[in-house]
Amino acid sequence: MQNFLFRRGRVIDPARGIDQVADVLVVDGRLMDIQPDLKIGMDWLANVHQFDMDGKWIVPGMLDMHVHLREPGEEYKETIASGTRAAVAGGYAGVACMPNTKPVNDTAAVTQFILEKARQEAACHVFPVAAISRGLQGEHLTEFGELRESGAVAVTDDGRPVMNSLLMRRALEYARIFDLLVISHAEDLALAEGGLMNEGPISTLLGLRGIPNAAEDAMVARDILLAELTGGRLHIAHVSTAGSVRLVRDAKKRGVPVTAETAPHYFTLTDSELLSFDAVFKVNPPLRSAEDRESVREGLADGTIDVIATDHAPHSLLEKDTEFEYAASGMIGLESALPLVLELVRCGVLDASKAISKVTCNPSKILGVPMGTLNPGKAVTLTVIDPKVDYILDCKSFESKSRNCPFHGRQVQGRVELTLVEGKIAYSRS
Amino acid sequence: MRRKSGHWSPLLTGTPQIGRATNPFLNSNQFMVYRYDFENFGYTHKGKLMPFKRKDLLGIRDLEAHEIEHILDLAFSLKEINTRPIKKVPTLRGKTVVHLFYEPSTRTRTSFDVAAKRLSADTYSITASTSSMVKGETTLDTLKNLEAMKPDIFVIRHSASGTPHRLAQRTSASVINAGDGMHEHPSQALLDMMTIREHKGRIKGLTVLILGDIAHSRVARSNIWGLSRMGAKVVVCGPTTLIPMGIEQMGVVVSYRLEDVIAAADVIMVLRLQTERMQQMLLPSLREYAVCYGLNAQRLESAKRDVLVMHPGPINRGVEISPEVADGPRSVILDQVTNGVAVRMALLYLLGQRYEAGPEN
Ligand SMILES: [Zn+2]
């Protein structure tokens, strides 16, 4: 029975400017009506699951546009099945998966494999992002046309930057033919060489080689100039510095086709976490200074940063429980992101509607995928959030195969109650 | 905190509790007396007995001034053993010390080994080439395997910063950090402070100039923490490319010109310059470095007459320091080596005895 009636929920659908308490009726998996005090006949009620929302939030199914699902190739860290189970548990009804798998998603065959696997096993939508260059080698463009045809929604060499400026120019130019988004992992490898954490007083104190902000800023500046030159659609992944925020803000003012995302760890944590030498805090780009964190929050508040994505990057103990220097970079994020987004609402950085837009309609629009709003008549994809509940994040209860969560043990507020994907219950907490 | 007497009494037998440091630079009416309270196993701080309670010795940054004082007092007391015809006491008999070295170091390992053997501990050395690390076993595996053999103290050196700290959380044995990456080298800083105190009679109020490659130096970091905690003023000097960002926040004064700061120094600590800094585009040439920052006799003329010249070794003669300065009358480089054994005996003693005191400590 896929008939649901959600009573007195706070419906937040930023794409349609809705933020009000209302009843939501779903019949046969389709969204029938959103109205305050919806009247339904007694004969109907018997066939409907009723949920008393009591102020809980009902939002469009969330979309995470930056996820590493690790399949194919590193299934011991995560699979399409486990990663999407983690996604729906975190409130996400869709994820865009990065191409740095083994083999790299640089051909139609790999894109099709991911989509086929997803059709069979995924708990939510999976949108493959293909590589910009063959094998992520930064030398030859991949076949954007065929990749787009097979279902890729964007291209990126994420995990590493496109160091060759000419190749990046060509990628932005060529992507225009197929209206593909080009996602930039902005990092100057020469400036970042050997770096293990943010360069600053803490790296000096710890004797860990630093990565300067300029390693990110310089590449953000370059890619903005190339987007301006070519008219290609550019998206800056995981913005971590004050400089990047400033550059993107100025570029948007000039009308450059650029968008940007950041991740919960960049607006929540700083490099002082590294004082423990715990490799769970090792990530690329690195956790930055308190001033950078403040700038990232300002960027979120004024709309410079359009999207909150997790950069969910699962690693096993093998990669993480080792010397800090040798440990892999990356954190999981799918199952901890929502309460951290709600923290931004609680401390007044974002209002609820803006916060929800950064995990729903904004990423959907940027990727060009049909999600992000509650469309009456269509199969419903939504997330129910209890914004009030207090609890301690426990990564041992996560659906993800990996445990590299820097927020483990953190006192948080707000939790996902239910995730509906295309009319079906993909996750229910109870 | 009064402890059972007994197991360490052999150390006390025939051992004066007062060590006397003689120093040609001191006036004859000045001599220093260091007293360590073996009976109560601790250092008296402001009239209160402060026992040394740590499981591990990982860095100087963690230490309080009275703890540093405590270690140095004990080291001065133990130093006397090294001048006896039979340089051995049974204090750590039956204790096992494992030297786990993931980075080549003859000096530090030998110094720790001599220290442990003079306290009658059994010692075993595992170096990266002989360890199973090369066969894909992780450092943690190695530690766990060694721990199963019930050692009392691990002396760990590793090229990756923070490794002894992480390992210490995973073993019930004591861990002494013998140098981790560019982070800390606590026993070196302690022996440096001991040498300064031996020659100057104090640390408080002195100006200590640390010269050279600060960015890559764990010796510099440990000394900055220790010396400032003991009340010295620390000045770091070197080329801009070798002074790390934000070092001022560690409480030091920064200078890029040796001639500006040399006159004020009571102590000059010269750091080793690794030749690979050239490949990393940090310096144009060794020659230019020697010209701008090398400590030579001519430069030393503008320093105080009683300035101490120190170097953690091994020395690149003619690069960071000229031979006539390294071997000259102001150099205390060999005293540093001698004091290294005493300081490491003190550390092994404190952590070894802690173990005797039971796990509640
Ligand atoms: Zn990336």
mmCIF file of C-alpha atoms and ligand atoms in Angstrom, chain A residues 66 68 98 100 156-161 183-187 237-238 261 266 284-285 311, ligand 1:
data_model
loop_
_atom_site.group_PDB
_atom_site.id
_atom_site.type_symbol
_atom_site.label_atom_id
_atom_site.label_comp_id
_atom_site.label_asym_id
_atom_site.label_seq_id
_atom_site.Cartn_x
_atom_site.Cartn_y
_atom_site.Cartn_z
ATOM 1 C CA HIS A 66 29.474 14.687 -4.694
ATOM 2 C CA HIS A 68 32.367 8.368 -4.004
ATOM 3 C CA MET A 98 32.492 10.446 -8.891
ATOM 4 C CA ASN A 100 37.667 7.820 -9.722
ATOM 5 C CA THR A 156 35.259 15.839 -13.558
ATOM 6 C CA ASP A 157 38.687 14.437 -12.742
ATOM 7 C CA ASP A 158 37.793 14.736 -9.061
ATOM 8 C CA GLY A 159 40.422 13.414 -6.713
ATOM 9 C CA ARG A 160 42.926 15.254 -8.775
ATOM 10 C CA PRO A 161 42.896 18.548 -10.655
ATOM 11 C CA ILE A 183 33.227 20.019 -12.058
ATOM 12 C CA SER A 184 36.586 21.327 -10.920
ATOM 13 C CA HIS A 185 38.645 19.775 -8.145
ATOM 14 C CA ALA A 186 40.695 22.907 -7.665
ATOM 15 C CA GLU A 187 44.180 22.126 -6.433
ATOM 16 C CA ALA A 237 33.737 21.253 -5.908
ATOM 17 C CA HIS A 238 34.404 21.308 -2.150
ATOM 18 C CA GLU A 261 29.580 23.566 -3.432
ATOM 19 C CA TYR A 266 34.367 22.773 5.861
ATOM 20 C CA ASN A 284 41.572 16.951 0.628
ATOM 21 C CA PRO A 285 41.155 19.888 0.467
ATOM 22 C CA ASP A 311 32.225 14.472 -0.701
HETATM 23 ZN ZN ZN C 1 37.827 16.453 -5.009
#
